[in-house]
């Protein structure tokens, strides 16, 4: 009986030991599982936060891109607006200048042929042979030619007056130089004539009657003529001395 009891007690203790082992194993397994769960939860939290940060940065980048695009569109719109305003201002300036020029042309005094031409244009307009805009254009052309004709005539008169003033001034200088030498100014020598001519060219250039390039060519021609004349005179002198 005692042996059976000991045997039973031994079996019971063994079962208890096995049960205790299973509990420890299960507890350890539970701890490991819990540790895994905690680690997984932490990783999930980290990933969630990272994802949220990425989404936040993406949203911020999108807002910045949209703001940039809006600013670019605004700048382009302002530039286009200014371009159109400048274009309209330029067109208005050209139109006003054309109107002023036409008004100036129409102040010209017409000769008989020009007046007759205007009468013919008016008759064609009244007969319906010309459109109003075309008739006005033809009238303007008549006035423009008359104005240019008078402008050329006035410029020629100014050139003649300027040439007279230059000659008067240069002749006065030549007479004064001759007086200081105790001489009397007679007919102008070739050098003196060239001096007067160069003074005229300079005055014409300053008055805008000739361009800088044209004036330069005129001066070169004068100096070339002087040099050629001196060469001819020197050749004549040498030839005469050789005889």
PDB file of N, CA and C in Angstrom, residues 54-117:
ATOM      1  N   UNK A  54       5.536  61.904 -44.066  1.00  0.00           N
ATOM      2  CA  UNK A  54       5.678  61.913 -45.524  1.00  0.00           C
ATOM      3  C   UNK A  54       4.472  62.579 -46.178  1.00  0.00           C
ATOM      4  N   UNK A  55       3.281  62.242 -45.696  1.00  0.00           N
ATOM      5  CA  UNK A  55       2.067  62.858 -46.241  1.00  0.00           C
ATOM      6  C   UNK A  55       2.051  64.354 -45.978  1.00  0.00           C
ATOM      7  N   UNK A  56       2.522  64.734 -44.785  1.00  0.00           N
ATOM      8  CA  UNK A  56       2.570  66.155 -44.436  1.00  0.00           C
ATOM      9  C   UNK A  56       3.534  66.909 -45.352  1.00  0.00           C
ATOM     10  N   UNK A  57       4.716  66.312 -45.572  1.00  0.00           N
ATOM     11  CA  UNK A  57       5.695  66.941 -46.462  1.00  0.00           C
ATOM     12  C   UNK A  57       5.180  67.005 -47.899  1.00  0.00           C
ATOM     13  N   UNK A  58       4.506  65.938 -48.329  1.00  0.00           N
ATOM     14  CA  UNK A  58       3.948  65.921 -49.680  1.00  0.00           C
ATOM     15  C   UNK A  58       2.889  67.009 -49.840  1.00  0.00           C
ATOM     16  N   UNK A  59       2.054  67.161 -48.809  1.00  0.00           N
ATOM     17  CA  UNK A  59       1.018  68.197 -48.855  1.00  0.00           C
ATOM     18  C   UNK A  59       1.650  69.592 -48.869  1.00  0.00           C
ATOM     19  N   UNK A  60       2.712  69.738 -48.059  1.00  0.00           N
ATOM     20  CA  UNK A  60       3.406  71.028 -48.022  1.00  0.00           C
ATOM     21  C   UNK A  60       4.037  71.341 -49.372  1.00  0.00           C
ATOM     22  N   UNK A  61       4.680  70.320 -49.966  1.00  0.00           N
ATOM     23  CA  UNK A  61       5.289  70.509 -51.286  1.00  0.00           C
ATOM     24  C   UNK A  61       4.242  70.854 -52.335  1.00  0.00           C
ATOM     25  N   UNK A  62       3.096  70.225 -52.243  1.00  0.00           N
ATOM     26  CA  UNK A  62       2.015  70.503 -53.182  1.00  0.00           C
ATOM     27  C   UNK A  62       1.528  71.937 -53.039  1.00  0.00           C
ATOM     28  N   UNK A  63       1.391  72.391 -51.770  1.00  0.00           N
ATOM     29  CA  UNK A  63       0.956  73.780 -51.546  1.00  0.00           C
ATOM     30  C   UNK A  63       1.984  74.763 -52.085  1.00  0.00           C
ATOM     31  N   UNK A  64       3.277  74.459 -51.830  1.00  0.00           N
ATOM     32  CA  UNK A  64       4.335  75.335 -52.332  1.00  0.00           C
ATOM     33  C   UNK A  64       4.328  75.382 -53.857  1.00  0.00           C
ATOM     34  N   UNK A  65       4.143  74.222 -54.493  1.00  0.00           N
ATOM     35  CA  UNK A  65       4.088  74.165 -55.946  1.00  0.00           C
ATOM     36  C   UNK A  65       2.912  74.961 -56.487  1.00  0.00           C
ATOM     37  N   UNK A  66       1.761  74.811 -55.831  1.00  0.00           N
ATOM     38  CA  UNK A  66       0.575  75.552 -56.256  1.00  0.00           C
ATOM     39  C   UNK A  66       0.780  77.052 -56.082  1.00  0.00           C
ATOM     40  N   UNK A  67       1.394  77.450 -54.933  1.00  0.00           N
ATOM     41  CA  UNK A  67       1.670  78.875 -54.709  1.00  0.00           C
ATOM     42  C   UNK A  67       2.627  79.414 -55.766  1.00  0.00           C
ATOM     43  N   UNK A  68       3.645  78.614 -56.083  1.00  0.00           N
ATOM     44  CA  UNK A  68       4.614  79.030 -57.099  1.00  0.00           C
ATOM     45  C   UNK A  68       3.945  79.190 -58.461  1.00  0.00           C
ATOM     46  N   UNK A  69       3.123  78.232 -58.816  1.00  0.00           N
ATOM     47  CA  UNK A  69       2.426  78.300 -60.100  1.00  0.00           C
ATOM     48  C   UNK A  69       1.505  79.513 -60.153  1.00  0.00           C
ATOM     49  N   UNK A  70       0.849  79.819 -59.026  1.00  0.00           N
ATOM     50  CA  UNK A  70      -0.023  80.997 -58.979  1.00  0.00           C
ATOM     51  C   UNK A  70       0.788  82.277 -59.164  1.00  0.00           C
ATOM     52  N   UNK A  71       1.965  82.333 -58.495  1.00  0.00           N
ATOM     53  CA  UNK A  71       2.804  83.527 -58.637  1.00  0.00           C
ATOM     54  C   UNK A  71       3.311  83.682 -60.064  1.00  0.00           C
ATOM     55  N   UNK A  72       3.705  82.539 -60.656  1.00  0.00           N
ATOM     56  CA  UNK A  72       4.182  82.583 -62.044  1.00  0.00           C
ATOM     57  C   UNK A  72       3.079  83.070 -62.974  1.00  0.00           C
ATOM     58  N   UNK A  73       1.878  82.529 -62.802  1.00  0.00           N
ATOM     59  CA  UNK A  73       0.745  82.941 -63.629  1.00  0.00           C
ATOM     60  C   UNK A  73       0.433  84.422 -63.421  1.00  0.00           C
ATOM     61  N   UNK A  74       0.546  84.870 -62.166  1.00  0.00           N
ATOM     62  CA  UNK A  74       0.274  86.273 -61.863  1.00  0.00           C
ATOM     63  C   UNK A  74       1.298  87.176 -62.545  1.00  0.00           C
ATOM     64  N   UNK A  75       2.582  86.789 -62.452  1.00  0.00           N
ATOM     65  CA  UNK A  75       3.639  87.584 -63.083  1.00  0.00           C
ATOM     66  C   UNK A  75       3.452  87.602 -64.601  1.00  0.00           C
ATOM     67  N   UNK A  76       3.153  86.441 -65.181  1.00  0.00           N
ATOM     68  CA  UNK A  76       2.946  86.371 -66.626  1.00  0.00           C
ATOM     69  C   UNK A  76       1.753  87.217 -67.050  1.00  0.00           C
ATOM     70  N   UNK A  77       0.705  87.179 -66.231  1.00  0.00           N
ATOM     71  CA  UNK A  77      -0.485  87.983 -66.549  1.00  0.00           C
ATOM     72  C   UNK A  77      -0.156  89.474 -66.480  1.00  0.00           C
ATOM     73  N   UNK A  78       0.620  89.877 -65.464  1.00  0.00           N
ATOM     74  CA  UNK A  78       1.009  91.280 -65.332  1.00  0.00           C
ATOM     75  C   UNK A  78       1.906  91.707 -66.493  1.00  0.00           C
ATOM     76  N   UNK A  79       2.838  90.832 -66.878  1.00  0.00           N
ATOM     77  CA  UNK A  79       3.720  91.147 -68.004  1.00  0.00           C
ATOM     78  C   UNK A  79       2.928  91.275 -69.302  1.00  0.00           C
ATOM     79  N   UNK A  80       1.981  90.367 -69.514  1.00  0.00           N
ATOM     80  CA  UNK A  80       1.156  90.423 -70.715  1.00  0.00           C
ATOM     81  C   UNK A  80       0.289  91.685 -70.718  1.00  0.00           C
ATOM     82  N   UNK A  81      -0.227  92.042 -69.537  1.00  0.00           N
ATOM     83  CA  UNK A  81      -1.041  93.252 -69.421  1.00  0.00           C
ATOM     84  C   UNK A  81      -0.213  94.482 -69.759  1.00  0.00           C
ATOM     85  N   UNK A  82       1.017  94.545 -69.199  1.00  0.00           N
ATOM     86  CA  UNK A  82       1.898  95.680 -69.480  1.00  0.00           C
ATOM     87  C   UNK A  82       2.271  95.721 -70.959  1.00  0.00           C
ATOM     88  N   UNK A  83       2.510  94.540 -71.536  1.00  0.00           N
ATOM     89  CA  UNK A  83       2.850  94.465 -72.956  1.00  0.00           C
ATOM     90  C   UNK A  83       1.728  95.025 -73.814  1.00  0.00           C
ATOM     91  N   UNK A  84       0.494  94.646 -73.483  1.00  0.00           N
ATOM     92  CA  UNK A  84      -0.652  95.136 -74.242  1.00  0.00           C
ATOM     93  C   UNK A  84      -0.835  96.636 -74.047  1.00  0.00           C
ATOM     94  N   UNK A  85      -0.617  97.109 -72.794  1.00  0.00           N
ATOM     95  CA  UNK A  85      -0.734  98.541 -72.521  1.00  0.00           C
ATOM     96  C   UNK A  85       0.325  99.327 -73.286  1.00  0.00           C
ATOM     97  N   UNK A  86       1.565  98.811 -73.301  1.00  0.00           N
ATOM     98  CA  UNK A  86       2.644  99.468 -74.044  1.00  0.00           C
ATOM     99  C   UNK A  86       2.331  99.484 -75.538  1.00  0.00           C
ATOM    100  N   UNK A  87       1.771  98.374 -76.020  1.00  0.00           N
ATOM    101  CA  UNK A  87       1.416  98.287 -77.438  1.00  0.00           C
ATOM    102  C   UNK A  87       0.344  99.314 -77.787  1.00  0.00           C
ATOM    103  N   UNK A  88      -0.689  99.418 -76.924  1.00  0.00           N
ATOM    104  CA  UNK A  88      -1.748 100.391 -77.163  1.00  0.00           C
ATOM    105  C   UNK A  88      -1.206 101.817 -77.089  1.00  0.00           C
ATOM    106  N   UNK A  89      -0.301 102.050 -76.110  1.00  0.00           N
ATOM    107  CA  UNK A  89       0.286 103.383 -75.969  1.00  0.00           C
ATOM    108  C   UNK A  89       1.110 103.737 -77.208  1.00  0.00           C
ATOM    109  N   UNK A  90       1.860 102.754 -77.728  1.00  0.00           N
ATOM    110  CA  UNK A  90       2.669 102.997 -78.922  1.00  0.00           C
ATOM    111  C   UNK A  90       1.774 103.268 -80.127  1.00  0.00           C
ATOM    112  N   UNK A  91       0.708 102.487 -80.249  1.00  0.00           N
ATOM    113  CA  UNK A  91      -0.223 102.698 -81.357  1.00  0.00           C
ATOM    114  C   UNK A  91      -0.887 104.072 -81.246  1.00  0.00           C
ATOM    115  N   UNK A  92      -1.240 104.454 -80.019  1.00  0.00           N
ATOM    116  CA  UNK A  92      -1.845 105.764 -79.815  1.00  0.00           C
ATOM    117  C   UNK A  92      -0.855 106.878 -80.153  1.00  0.00           C
ATOM    118  N   UNK A  93       0.397 106.691 -79.761  1.00  0.00           N
ATOM    119  CA  UNK A  93       1.429 107.681 -80.066  1.00  0.00           C
ATOM    120  C   UNK A  93       1.628 107.817 -81.572  1.00  0.00           C
ATOM    121  N   UNK A  94       1.680 106.671 -82.255  1.00  0.00           N
ATOM    122  CA  UNK A  94       1.852 106.698 -83.710  1.00  0.00           C
ATOM    123  C   UNK A  94       0.659 107.376 -84.375  1.00  0.00           C
ATOM    124  N   UNK A  95      -0.566 107.055 -83.879  1.00  0.00           N
ATOM    125  CA  UNK A  95      -1.765 107.643 -84.456  1.00  0.00           C
ATOM    126  C   UNK A  95      -1.788 109.161 -84.231  1.00  0.00           C
ATOM    127  N   UNK A  96      -1.437 109.589 -83.015  1.00  0.00           N
ATOM    128  CA  UNK A  96      -1.422 111.017 -82.713  1.00  0.00           C
ATOM    129  C   UNK A  96      -0.360 111.737 -83.535  1.00  0.00           C
ATOM    130  N   UNK A  97       0.798 111.091 -83.695  1.00  0.00           N
ATOM    131  CA  UNK A  97       1.861 111.695 -84.498  1.00  0.00           C
ATOM    132  C   UNK A  97       1.427 111.822 -85.955  1.00  0.00           C
ATOM    133  N   UNK A  98       0.744 110.788 -86.455  1.00  0.00           N
ATOM    134  CA  UNK A  98       0.260 110.832 -87.835  1.00  0.00           C
ATOM    135  C   UNK A  98      -0.770 111.946 -88.009  1.00  0.00           C
ATOM    136  N   UNK A  99      -1.646 112.101 -87.013  1.00  0.00           N
ATOM    137  CA  UNK A  99      -2.659 113.149 -87.078  1.00  0.00           C
ATOM    138  C   UNK A  99      -2.015 114.534 -87.063  1.00  0.00           C
ATOM    139  N   UNK A 100      -0.993 114.692 -86.194  1.00  0.00           N
ATOM    140  CA  UNK A 100      -0.292 115.978 -86.122  1.00  0.00           C
ATOM    141  C   UNK A 100       0.441 116.277 -87.424  1.00  0.00           C
ATOM    142  N   UNK A 101       1.064 115.237 -87.983  1.00  0.00           N
ATOM    143  CA  UNK A 101       1.791 115.421 -89.244  1.00  0.00           C
ATOM    144  C   UNK A 101       0.827 115.788 -90.374  1.00  0.00           C
ATOM    145  N   UNK A 102      -0.306 115.082 -90.412  1.00  0.00           N
ATOM    146  CA  UNK A 102      -1.293 115.384 -91.449  1.00  0.00           C
ATOM    147  C   UNK A 102      -1.824 116.808 -91.299  1.00  0.00           C
ATOM    148  N   UNK A 103      -2.070 117.214 -90.045  1.00  0.00           N
ATOM    149  CA  UNK A 103      -2.545 118.583 -89.807  1.00  0.00           C
ATOM    150  C   UNK A 103      -1.508 119.599 -90.270  1.00  0.00           C
ATOM    151  N   UNK A 104      -0.231 119.279 -90.064  1.00  0.00           N
ATOM    152  CA  UNK A 104       0.838 120.170 -90.513  1.00  0.00           C
ATOM    153  C   UNK A 104       0.878 120.238 -92.036  1.00  0.00           C
ATOM    154  N   UNK A 105       0.737 119.091 -92.681  1.00  0.00           N
ATOM    155  CA  UNK A 105       0.732 119.064 -94.141  1.00  0.00           C
ATOM    156  C   UNK A 105      -0.401 119.907 -94.708  1.00  0.00           C
ATOM    157  N   UNK A 106      -1.563 119.830 -94.060  1.00  0.00           N
ATOM    158  CA  UNK A 106      -2.738 120.528 -94.582  1.00  0.00           C
ATOM    159  C   UNK A 106      -2.651 122.048 -94.416  1.00  0.00           C
ATOM    160  N   UNK A 107      -1.600 122.525 -93.763  1.00  0.00           N
ATOM    161  CA  UNK A 107      -1.385 123.964 -93.664  1.00  0.00           C
ATOM    162  C   UNK A 107      -0.608 124.503 -94.871  1.00  0.00           C
ATOM    163  N   UNK A 108      -0.173 123.598 -95.735  1.00  0.00           N
ATOM    164  CA  UNK A 108       0.620 124.005 -96.899  1.00  0.00           C
ATOM    165  C   UNK A 108      -0.239 124.821 -97.870  1.00  0.00           C
ATOM    166  N   UNK A 109       0.439 125.747 -98.534  1.00  0.00           N
ATOM    167  CA  UNK A 109      -0.234 126.558 -99.554  1.00  0.00           C
ATOM    168  C   UNK A 109      -0.168 125.802-100.883  1.00  0.00           C
ATOM    169  N   UNK A 110      -1.329 125.600-101.495  1.00  0.00           N
ATOM    170  CA  UNK A 110      -1.389 124.816-102.732  1.00  0.00           C
ATOM    171  C   UNK A 110      -1.232 125.714-103.951  1.00  0.00           C
ATOM    172  N   UNK A 111      -0.636 125.141-104.998  1.00  0.00           N
ATOM    173  CA  UNK A 111      -0.599 125.859-106.266  1.00  0.00           C
ATOM    174  C   UNK A 111      -1.839 125.486-107.077  1.00  0.00           C
ATOM    175  N   UNK A 112      -1.938 126.007-108.269  1.00  0.00           N
ATOM    176  CA  UNK A 112      -3.150 125.799-109.075  1.00  0.00           C
ATOM    177  C   UNK A 112      -3.359 124.316-109.407  1.00  0.00           C
ATOM    178  N   UNK A 113      -2.305 123.624-109.778  1.00  0.00           N
ATOM    179  CA  UNK A 113      -2.432 122.205-110.119  1.00  0.00           C
ATOM    180  C   UNK A 113      -2.910 121.395-108.918  1.00  0.00           C
ATOM    181  N   UNK A 114      -2.397 121.720-107.749  1.00  0.00           N
ATOM    182  CA  UNK A 114      -2.780 120.989-106.533  1.00  0.00           C
ATOM    183  C   UNK A 114      -4.235 121.279-106.157  1.00  0.00           C
ATOM    184  N   UNK A 115      -4.639 122.530-106.317  1.00  0.00           N
ATOM    185  CA  UNK A 115      -6.034 122.861-106.029  1.00  0.00           C
ATOM    186  C   UNK A 115      -6.975 122.151-107.002  1.00  0.00           C
ATOM    187  N   UNK A 116      -6.562 122.066-108.261  1.00  0.00           N
ATOM    188  CA  UNK A 116      -7.360 121.358-109.256  1.00  0.00           C
ATOM    189  C   UNK A 116      -7.458 119.870-108.905  1.00  0.00           C
ATOM    190  N   UNK A 117      -6.381 119.309-108.423  1.00  0.00           N
ATOM    191  CA  UNK A 117      -6.367 117.902-108.021  1.00  0.00           C
ATOM    192  C   UNK A 117      -7.351 117.654-106.879  1.00  0.00           C
TER     193      UNK A 117
END
